[in-house]
CSV table of C-alpha atoms and ligand atoms in Angstrom, one decimal:
chain,number,residue,atom,x,y,z
A,1,MET,CA,-12.0,13.7,-158.7
A,2,SER,CA,-11.6,10.9,-161.2
A,3,ASN,CA,-14.6,9.1,-162.6
A,4,LYS,CA,-13.0,5.6,-162.6
A,5,ARG,CA,-15.6,4.1,-160.3
A,6,ARG,CA,-18.8,6.0,-160.8
A,7,SER,CA,-21.6,6.3,-158.2
A,8,VAL,CA,-24.4,8.8,-158.0
A,9,VAL,CA,-23.3,9.5,-154.5
A,10,ARG,CA,-19.9,10.7,-155.7
A,11,ARG,CA,-19.9,14.4,-156.8
A,12,SER,CA,-19.2,15.2,-160.5
A,13,ASN,CA,-16.5,17.4,-161.9
A,14,GLU,CA,-17.6,20.9,-162.9
A,15,PRO,CA,-18.6,20.8,-166.6
A,16,GLU,CA,-15.8,22.1,-168.9
A,17,ASN,CA,-16.4,25.7,-169.8
A,18,ILE,CA,-13.9,28.2,-171.1
A,19,GLY,CA,-16.3,31.1,-170.4
A,20,SER,CA,-17.0,32.7,-167.1
A,21,PRO,CA,-20.5,33.2,-165.6
A,22,LEU,CA,-21.7,36.8,-165.9
A,23,THR,CA,-23.7,36.8,-162.7
A,24,THR,CA,-22.3,35.5,-159.4
A,25,PRO,CA,-23.3,31.8,-159.2
A,26,LEU,CA,-25.0,30.6,-156.0
A,27,TYR,CA,-22.5,28.6,-154.0
A,28,SER,CA,-24.8,26.6,-151.8
A,29,SER,CA,-22.0,24.1,-150.9
A,30,VAL,CA,-21.2,24.1,-147.2
A,31,VAL,CA,-18.0,22.1,-147.7
A,32,TYR,CA,-15.0,22.7,-149.9
A,33,HIS,CA,-12.6,19.7,-150.5
A,34,TYR,CA,-8.9,19.7,-151.1
A,35,SER,CA,-6.5,17.3,-152.7
A,36,ASP,CA,-4.2,17.0,-149.7
A,37,VAL,CA,-3.4,18.1,-146.1
A,38,ASP,CA,-0.9,20.8,-147.3
A,39,GLN,CA,-3.6,22.6,-149.4
A,40,LEU,CA,-6.2,22.8,-146.6
A,41,LYS,CA,-3.5,23.8,-144.1
A,42,ALA,CA,-2.4,26.6,-146.4
A,43,VAL,CA,-6.0,27.9,-146.5
A,44,TYR,CA,-6.4,27.6,-142.7
A,45,GLU,CA,-3.2,29.5,-142.2
A,46,LYS,CA,-4.3,32.2,-144.7
A,47,LYS,CA,-1.3,31.4,-147.0
A,48,ALA,CA,-3.6,30.5,-149.8
A,49,LYS,CA,-7.1,31.8,-150.7
A,50,GLY,CA,-9.9,29.3,-150.4
A,51,PHE,CA,-13.1,28.4,-148.6
A,52,THR,CA,-13.4,25.5,-146.2
A,53,TYR,CA,-16.7,25.4,-144.5
A,54,ALA,CA,-19.5,27.9,-145.1
A,55,ARG,CA,-19.8,29.1,-141.5
A,56,TYR,CA,-16.3,30.5,-142.0
A,57,GLY,CA,-17.3,32.3,-145.2
A,58,ASN,CA,-18.4,31.5,-148.7
A,59,PRO,CA,-18.0,33.0,-152.2
A,60,ASN,CA,-21.4,34.7,-152.1
A,61,SER,CA,-20.7,36.4,-148.7
A,62,ALA,CA,-17.3,37.4,-149.9
A,63,VAL,CA,-18.7,39.1,-153.0
A,64,MET,CA,-21.3,41.0,-151.0
A,65,ALA,CA,-18.8,42.0,-148.3
A,66,ASP,CA,-16.5,43.3,-151.0
A,67,LYS,CA,-19.3,45.4,-152.7
A,68,ILE,CA,-20.6,47.0,-149.5
A,69,SER,CA,-17.0,47.7,-148.3
A,70,TRP,CA,-16.4,49.4,-151.6
A,71,MET,CA,-19.6,51.5,-151.0
A,72,GLU,CA,-18.5,52.3,-147.4
A,73,ASN,CA,-14.9,52.9,-148.3
A,74,ALA,CA,-14.0,50.3,-145.7
A,75,GLN,CA,-10.8,48.2,-145.8
A,76,GLY,CA,-12.8,45.1,-145.2
A,77,GLY,CA,-16.1,43.8,-144.1
A,78,VAL,CA,-17.9,40.7,-142.7
A,79,MET,CA,-21.4,39.6,-143.7
A,80,THR,CA,-23.7,38.3,-141.0
A,81,ALA,CA,-27.1,36.6,-140.9
A,82,SER,CA,-29.0,39.8,-140.0
A,83,GLY,CA,-28.5,43.3,-138.9
A,84,MET,CA,-29.0,42.2,-135.3
A,85,SER,CA,-26.3,39.5,-135.7
A,86,ALA,CA,-23.9,42.2,-136.9
A,87,ILE,CA,-24.6,44.2,-133.8
A,88,SER,CA,-24.3,41.1,-131.6
A,89,ALA,CA,-21.0,40.2,-133.2
A,90,VAL,CA,-19.6,43.7,-132.4
A,91,PHE,CA,-20.5,43.5,-128.7
A,92,LEU,CA,-19.8,39.8,-128.1
A,93,GLY,CA,-16.6,39.9,-130.1
A,94,LEU,CA,-15.0,43.0,-128.6
A,95,LEU,CA,-16.3,43.5,-125.1
A,96,GLU,CA,-14.1,42.3,-122.1
A,97,ALA,CA,-15.3,41.7,-118.6
A,98,GLY,CA,-15.7,45.1,-116.8
A,99,ASP,CA,-16.2,47.1,-120.0
A,100,SER,CA,-19.2,49.4,-120.4
A,101,ILE,CA,-21.2,50.6,-123.4
A,102,ALA,CA,-22.6,54.0,-124.3
A,103,ALA,CA,-25.6,54.0,-126.6
A,104,ALA,CA,-27.8,56.6,-128.2
A,105,THR,CA,-31.4,56.9,-126.8
A,106,GLN,CA,-32.8,56.8,-130.2
A,107,LEU,CA,-31.9,53.4,-131.8
A,108,TYR,CA,-33.6,50.6,-133.7
A,109,GLY,CA,-35.9,48.9,-131.2
A,110,GLN,CA,-34.0,45.7,-130.9
A,111,SER,CA,-30.7,47.6,-130.5
A,112,LEU,CA,-32.3,49.4,-127.6
A,113,LYS,CA,-33.3,46.1,-126.1
A,114,MET,CA,-29.8,44.7,-126.6
A,115,THR,CA,-28.1,47.6,-124.9
A,116,SER,CA,-30.7,48.2,-122.1
A,117,GLN,CA,-31.6,44.6,-121.3
A,118,VAL,CA,-29.4,41.9,-122.8
A,119,LEU,CA,-25.9,43.3,-122.2
A,120,PRO,CA,-26.7,44.5,-118.7
A,121,ARG,CA,-27.9,40.9,-117.9
A,122,LEU,CA,-24.4,39.7,-118.9
A,123,GLY,CA,-22.8,42.3,-116.6
A,124,PHE,CA,-22.1,45.1,-119.0
A,125,GLU,CA,-23.3,48.5,-117.9
A,126,THR,CA,-24.9,50.7,-120.5
A,127,THR,CA,-25.2,54.5,-120.3
A,128,PHE,CA,-27.3,56.5,-122.8
A,129,PHE,CA,-26.9,59.9,-124.5
A,130,ASP,CA,-28.9,62.0,-126.9
A,131,ALA,CA,-26.9,61.8,-130.1
A,132,SER,CA,-28.2,65.2,-131.4
A,133,ASP,CA,-27.3,67.0,-128.1
A,134,PRO,CA,-23.5,66.9,-127.3
A,135,SER,CA,-24.1,68.3,-123.8
A,136,THR,CA,-25.3,64.8,-122.9
A,137,PHE,CA,-22.1,63.1,-124.0
A,138,ALA,CA,-19.9,63.8,-121.1
A,139,ASP,CA,-22.2,62.0,-118.6
A,140,ALA,CA,-22.6,58.9,-120.7
A,141,ILE,CA,-19.1,58.5,-122.3
A,142,HIS,CA,-16.3,57.8,-119.8
A,143,PRO,CA,-12.9,56.0,-119.6
A,144,SER,CA,-14.5,52.6,-119.0
A,145,THR,CA,-16.7,53.0,-122.1
A,146,LYS,CA,-15.4,50.4,-124.6
A,147,ILE,CA,-18.0,50.7,-127.4
A,148,ILE,CA,-20.3,53.5,-128.4
A,149,LEU,CA,-23.3,52.7,-130.6
A,150,ALA,CA,-25.3,55.3,-132.5
A,151,GLU,CA,-27.2,55.8,-135.8
A,152,ILE,CA,-26.7,58.9,-138.0
A,153,VAL,CA,-30.4,59.4,-138.7
A,154,SER,CA,-32.5,58.1,-135.9
A,155,ASN,CA,-35.7,56.0,-136.0
A,156,PRO,CA,-38.5,57.2,-136.0
A,157,MET,CA,-37.9,60.9,-135.2
A,158,LEU,CA,-35.2,61.3,-137.9
A,159,ARG,CA,-33.0,63.3,-135.5
A,160,VAL,CA,-29.4,63.7,-136.9
A,161,THR,CA,-26.4,62.8,-134.8
A,162,ASP,CA,-23.8,65.5,-134.1
A,163,PHE,CA,-21.2,63.3,-135.6
A,164,PRO,CA,-18.1,65.6,-135.2
A,165,ALA,CA,-18.9,66.0,-131.5
A,166,LEU,CA,-19.5,62.3,-131.0
A,167,THR,CA,-16.2,61.2,-132.7
A,168,LYS,CA,-14.4,63.7,-130.5
A,169,ALA,CA,-16.0,62.3,-127.4
A,170,ALA,CA,-15.1,58.7,-128.5
A,171,LYS,CA,-11.5,59.6,-129.2
A,172,ASP,CA,-11.1,61.5,-125.9
A,173,VAL,CA,-11.8,58.3,-123.9
A,174,GLY,CA,-10.4,55.8,-126.5
A,175,ALA,CA,-13.7,54.1,-127.1
A,176,LEU,CA,-14.7,52.3,-130.4
A,177,LEU,CA,-17.4,54.2,-132.2
A,178,VAL,CA,-19.8,52.0,-134.1
A,179,ILE,CA,-22.4,53.5,-136.5
A,180,ASP,CA,-25.5,51.7,-137.6
A,181,ASN,CA,-25.8,53.3,-141.0
A,182,THR,CA,-28.9,51.4,-142.2
A,183,PHE,CA,-31.2,54.5,-142.3
A,184,THR,CA,-28.6,56.8,-143.8
A,185,THR,CA,-27.1,54.3,-146.4
A,186,PRO,CA,-23.5,54.5,-147.7
A,187,THR,CA,-24.6,57.1,-150.3
A,188,GLY,CA,-25.8,59.5,-147.5
A,189,PHE,CA,-22.7,59.2,-145.3
A,190,ASN,CA,-19.6,57.1,-144.9
A,191,PRO,CA,-18.9,56.9,-141.1
A,192,LEU,CA,-15.4,55.4,-141.4
A,193,ASP,CA,-14.2,58.4,-143.5
A,194,HIS,CA,-15.2,60.7,-140.7
A,195,GLY,CA,-13.7,58.9,-137.7
A,196,ALA,CA,-16.0,55.9,-136.8
A,197,ASP,CA,-14.2,52.6,-136.1
A,198,MET,CA,-17.0,50.3,-137.5
A,199,VAL,CA,-20.0,50.7,-139.7
A,200,ILE,CA,-23.0,48.3,-139.5
A,201,HIS,CA,-25.9,47.7,-142.0
A,202,SER,CA,-29.1,45.8,-141.9
A,203,VAL,CA,-28.7,44.8,-145.5
A,204,THR,CA,-32.3,43.5,-145.1
A,205,LYS,CA,-33.5,47.1,-145.7
A,206,MET,CA,-32.6,49.5,-148.4
A,207,LEU,CA,-29.4,47.9,-149.6
A,208,SER,CA,-31.2,44.7,-150.7
A,209,GLY,CA,-34.5,46.5,-151.0
A,210,HIS,CA,-37.1,43.7,-151.6
A,211,SER,CA,-38.1,42.5,-148.1
A,212,ASP,CA,-37.2,38.9,-149.0
A,213,LEU,CA,-34.1,38.2,-146.8
A,214,ASN,CA,-32.4,39.1,-143.6
A,215,LEU,CA,-28.7,40.0,-143.9
A,216,GLY,CA,-26.2,42.2,-142.0
A,217,TYR,CA,-22.8,43.7,-142.6
A,218,ILE,CA,-19.9,45.1,-140.5
A,219,GLY,CA,-17.2,47.2,-142.1
A,220,ALA,CA,-13.9,48.4,-140.6
A,221,ASN,CA,-10.4,49.7,-141.5
A,222,ASP,CA,-8.4,48.1,-138.8
A,223,PRO,CA,-7.3,44.5,-139.8
A,224,GLU,CA,-7.1,43.4,-136.1
A,225,LEU,CA,-10.8,44.5,-135.6
A,226,LEU,CA,-11.8,42.8,-138.8
A,227,ASN,CA,-10.1,39.5,-137.7
A,228,LYS,CA,-11.8,39.5,-134.4
A,229,LEU,CA,-15.2,40.2,-136.0
A,230,ASP,CA,-14.6,37.5,-138.5
A,231,GLU,CA,-13.7,35.0,-135.8
A,232,THR,CA,-16.7,36.0,-133.7
A,233,VAL,CA,-19.1,35.5,-136.6
A,234,SER,CA,-17.9,32.0,-137.3
A,235,THR,CA,-17.5,30.9,-133.7
A,236,LEU,CA,-20.9,32.1,-132.6
A,237,GLY,CA,-22.6,31.0,-135.9
A,238,LEU,CA,-23.7,34.5,-136.9
A,239,ASN,CA,-22.7,33.8,-140.5
A,240,ALA,CA,-24.8,34.8,-143.6
A,241,SER,CA,-26.3,32.2,-145.8
A,242,PRO,CA,-24.9,32.0,-149.4
A,243,HIS,CA,-28.5,32.1,-150.7
A,244,ASN,CA,-29.3,35.4,-148.9
A,245,CYS,CA,-26.1,37.0,-150.1
A,246,TRP,CA,-26.8,35.8,-153.7
A,247,LEU,CA,-30.3,37.2,-153.6
A,248,ALA,CA,-29.2,40.5,-151.9
A,249,GLU,CA,-26.6,41.1,-154.6
A,250,LYS,CA,-29.4,41.3,-157.2
A,251,GLY,CA,-31.1,44.0,-155.0
A,252,LEU,CA,-27.9,45.8,-154.5
A,253,HIS,CA,-27.4,46.3,-158.2
A,254,THR,CA,-30.3,48.7,-158.4
A,255,PHE,CA,-29.6,50.4,-155.0
A,256,ASP,CA,-28.5,53.7,-156.5
A,257,LEU,CA,-31.6,54.1,-158.7
A,258,ARG,CA,-33.9,53.0,-155.9
A,259,LEU,CA,-32.4,55.4,-153.5
A,260,LYS,CA,-32.6,58.3,-155.9
A,261,GLN,CA,-36.3,57.7,-156.7
A,262,ALA,CA,-37.3,57.0,-153.1
A,263,GLN,CA,-35.4,60.0,-151.8
A,264,GLU,CA,-37.1,62.3,-154.3
A,265,ASN,CA,-40.5,60.8,-153.3
A,266,ALA,CA,-39.7,61.3,-149.6
A,267,SER,CA,-38.9,64.9,-150.1
A,268,LYS,CA,-42.1,65.6,-152.0
A,269,LEU,CA,-44.2,63.6,-149.5
A,270,SER,CA,-42.7,65.6,-146.6
A,271,ARG,CA,-43.8,68.8,-148.3
A,272,LEU,CA,-47.3,67.5,-149.2
A,273,LEU,CA,-47.9,66.3,-145.6
A,274,SER,CA,-46.5,69.6,-144.1
A,275,GLU,CA,-49.2,71.5,-145.9
A,276,HIS,CA,-52.1,69.1,-145.0
A,277,PRO,CA,-54.7,70.2,-142.5
A,278,LYS,CA,-55.1,66.7,-141.0
A,279,VAL,CA,-51.4,66.5,-140.2
A,280,SER,CA,-50.1,68.3,-137.0
A,281,ARG,CA,-46.3,67.7,-137.5
A,282,VAL,CA,-43.9,66.3,-140.0
A,283,HIS,CA,-40.4,65.0,-139.2
A,284,TYR,CA,-38.0,65.0,-142.2
A,285,PRO,CA,-34.4,66.3,-142.1
A,286,GLY,CA,-34.9,67.9,-145.5
A,287,LEU,CA,-37.5,70.3,-144.1
A,288,SER,CA,-36.2,73.7,-142.9
A,289,THR,CA,-38.4,73.3,-139.9
A,290,HIS,CA,-36.6,70.1,-138.7
A,291,PRO,CA,-34.4,70.9,-135.7
A,292,ASP,CA,-31.4,69.2,-137.3
A,293,HIS,CA,-31.8,70.5,-140.8
A,294,ALA,CA,-28.5,72.5,-140.7
A,295,ILE,CA,-26.4,69.5,-139.6
A,296,ALA,CA,-28.3,67.2,-142.0
A,297,LYS,CA,-27.3,69.5,-144.9
A,298,GLU,CA,-23.7,69.4,-143.8
A,299,LEU,CA,-23.5,65.6,-143.2
A,300,LEU,CA,-25.8,63.9,-145.6
A,301,ASN,CA,-24.3,64.4,-149.0
A,302,GLY,CA,-27.1,66.4,-150.5
A,303,GLY,CA,-29.9,63.9,-149.7
A,304,PHE,CA,-32.2,63.6,-146.7
A,305,GLY,CA,-33.1,59.9,-146.8
A,306,THR,CA,-36.2,57.9,-147.6
A,307,MET,CA,-38.0,58.0,-144.2
A,308,VAL,CA,-40.7,60.5,-143.3
A,309,SER,CA,-42.6,60.5,-140.0
A,310,PHE,CA,-45.8,62.5,-139.3
A,311,VAL,CA,-48.4,63.0,-136.6
A,312,LEU,CA,-52.0,62.5,-137.7
A,313,LYS,CA,-54.6,64.7,-136.0
A,314,GLY,CA,-57.3,63.1,-133.9
A,315,GLY,CA,-57.2,60.1,-131.5
A,316,TYR,CA,-56.2,56.5,-131.7
A,317,GLU,CA,-59.4,55.6,-133.6
A,318,ASN,CA,-58.4,58.1,-136.3
A,319,LEU,CA,-55.2,56.2,-136.7
A,320,ASN,CA,-57.1,53.1,-137.6
A,321,THR,CA,-59.4,55.0,-139.9
A,322,PHE,CA,-56.4,56.3,-141.8
A,323,LEU,CA,-54.6,53.0,-142.0
A,324,ARG,CA,-57.7,51.2,-143.3
A,325,ALA,CA,-58.3,53.9,-145.8
A,326,ALA,CA,-54.7,53.7,-147.0
A,327,GLU,CA,-55.4,50.2,-148.2
A,328,ASN,CA,-52.8,50.2,-151.0
A,329,ILE,CA,-49.9,51.1,-148.7
A,330,PRO,CA,-48.9,48.1,-146.6
A,331,TYR,CA,-48.9,48.6,-142.9
A,332,GLY,CA,-46.0,46.4,-141.7
A,333,PRO,CA,-43.0,46.5,-139.5
A,334,SER,CA,-40.1,47.1,-141.8
A,335,LEU,CA,-38.5,49.7,-144.1
A,336,GLY,CA,-36.4,50.1,-147.2
A,337,ASP,CA,-38.7,48.1,-149.5
A,338,VAL,CA,-39.4,49.0,-153.1
A,339,ALA,CA,-42.9,49.8,-152.1
A,340,THR,CA,-44.0,52.5,-149.7
A,341,MET,CA,-44.8,51.1,-146.2
A,342,LEU,CA,-46.3,52.5,-143.0
A,343,ILE,CA,-45.8,51.7,-139.3
A,344,VAL,CA,-47.0,53.2,-136.1
A,345,PRO,CA,-43.9,53.2,-133.8
A,346,ALA,CA,-45.9,53.4,-130.6
A,347,VAL,CA,-47.4,49.9,-131.3
A,348,SER,CA,-44.4,48.3,-133.1
A,349,SER,CA,-40.8,49.3,-132.7
A,350,HIS,CA,-41.3,51.2,-129.5
A,351,ARG,CA,-44.2,49.3,-128.0
A,352,GLU,CA,-42.0,48.1,-125.1
A,353,LEU,CA,-41.6,51.7,-123.8
A,354,ASP,CA,-44.5,53.2,-121.9
A,355,SER,CA,-46.1,56.3,-123.3
A,356,SER,CA,-44.2,58.8,-121.1
A,357,GLU,CA,-40.9,57.2,-122.1
A,358,ARG,CA,-41.9,57.5,-125.7
A,359,LEU,CA,-43.0,61.1,-125.4
A,360,LYS,CA,-39.5,61.9,-124.0
A,361,LEU,CA,-38.2,60.7,-127.4
A,362,GLY,CA,-40.9,62.8,-129.1
A,363,ILE,CA,-42.8,59.7,-130.2
A,364,GLU,CA,-46.5,60.6,-130.0
A,365,ASP,CA,-49.1,57.8,-130.1
A,366,ASN,CA,-50.4,59.1,-133.5
A,367,LEU,CA,-47.0,59.2,-135.1
A,368,ILE,CA,-46.9,57.3,-138.4
A,369,ARG,CA,-43.5,56.5,-140.0
A,370,VAL,CA,-43.4,56.2,-143.7
A,371,SER,CA,-40.7,54.2,-145.5
A,372,VAL,CA,-41.1,55.8,-148.9
A,373,GLY,CA,-40.8,53.5,-151.9
A,374,ILE,CA,-40.0,53.9,-155.6
A,375,GLU,CA,-43.6,54.1,-157.0
A,376,SER,CA,-44.1,57.1,-159.2
A,377,PHE,CA,-44.9,60.0,-156.9
A,378,ASP,CA,-48.4,60.6,-158.4
A,379,ILE,CA,-49.5,57.2,-157.0
A,380,ILE,CA,-48.1,57.9,-153.6
A,381,ARG,CA,-49.6,61.4,-153.5
A,382,ASP,CA,-53.1,60.1,-154.5
A,383,ASP,CA,-53.0,57.3,-151.9
A,384,PHE,CA,-52.1,59.7,-149.1
A,385,LEU,CA,-54.6,62.4,-150.1
A,386,GLU,CA,-57.4,59.9,-150.4
A,387,ALA,CA,-56.6,58.3,-147.0
A,388,LEU,CA,-56.2,61.7,-145.3
A,389,GLU,CA,-59.5,62.8,-146.7
A,390,VAL,CA,-61.3,60.0,-144.9
A,391,ALA,CA,-59.3,60.4,-141.6
B,1,PLP,C1,-33.8,46.5,-139.3
B,1,PLP,C2,-32.8,47.2,-138.6
B,1,PLP,C3,-31.8,46.5,-137.8
B,1,PLP,C4,-31.9,45.0,-137.6
B,1,PLP,O1,-31.7,44.3,-138.9
B,1,PLP,P1,-32.3,42.9,-139.1
B,1,PLP,O2,-31.7,42.5,-140.4
B,1,PLP,O3,-33.8,42.9,-139.0
B,1,PLP,O4,-31.7,42.0,-138.0
B,1,PLP,C5,-30.8,47.2,-137.2
B,1,PLP,N1,-30.7,48.5,-137.3
B,1,PLP,C6,-31.6,49.3,-138.0
B,1,PLP,C7,-31.4,50.7,-138.0
B,1,PLP,C8,-32.6,48.6,-138.7
B,1,PLP,O5,-33.5,49.4,-139.4
């Protein structure tokens, strides 16, 4: 742009600078302008690289997609506004009339709602299987199954998917296998390397790590799938905001360190709780008593994750007594934060199921799920011991 006729309305040129910014600048611009038709056309036709309008992608989302794809060993990836918009993009972008879906019974609460209520309302049938029990696969996964959705480590029972059996079942019927890898993280397992077609993250959680944004990611190796997902995200407006990508990148830089510390803490906490007289059961795949300990050891790259669930003895009132006594540990419906957090699945993520349906999944009313943070373990230990003393 020339400065011949100046107006404050007209945008300025970028200041001259032979250096390059060390950190990724925030590109809040929605629009990118070009000098002529040919230039913009070349970008639209993917003959030249460039951004046009932020719903179709922006530099901050491109940087984030590239980083997570590298962590997941994916050929490419697409950022979305949230974890749920990633899941929406997969279903709405890839399903055709008449297709059906197979989903694990233990999924993130809203994914369960999507597969059991939203998609059936649109005419897509969903069948369910127990991801840790391959004998249930044959009934749920059949030739009209187009998409299979599962998580590697489930919420909140931390059951581990029999992944080799599930990939085989998917291949046998030619279905696309989609893994929500949020709980497991790319360090714990890379689904695409082991036969999944797509991997999803709620970047909101451990990857960004500070509970200050919603963001999602879908990774894949097949360029045709990636193209469809990219188009779906821009057409349906499921795109990620530049600001959230920019902020999430700062969190991502410390992901390895946070995971290491939180995972060590989780392992120690699981042992502490197992030995405590006020606790009747502990669910953590790292414990030899966990029903999926053997497959967790095989699949999870030497770590067992940052989530621990336990059942507190006593009735509902005791649950409140414990939560009030644990006043320094926030009780709130999320996970993957730098700080340790608690939820009670029966009254949050799984409140829409009745108590017998919950019990079928193993979710007792007094089950408390802990998202273990990066505090020094002494602090976590003292907080839990004090609160259990009162409960
Ligand atoms: C939180 C979460 C989601 C949804 O992510 P949002 O960013 O909140 O939309 C999906 N799957 C899992 C496993 C999650 O924990």
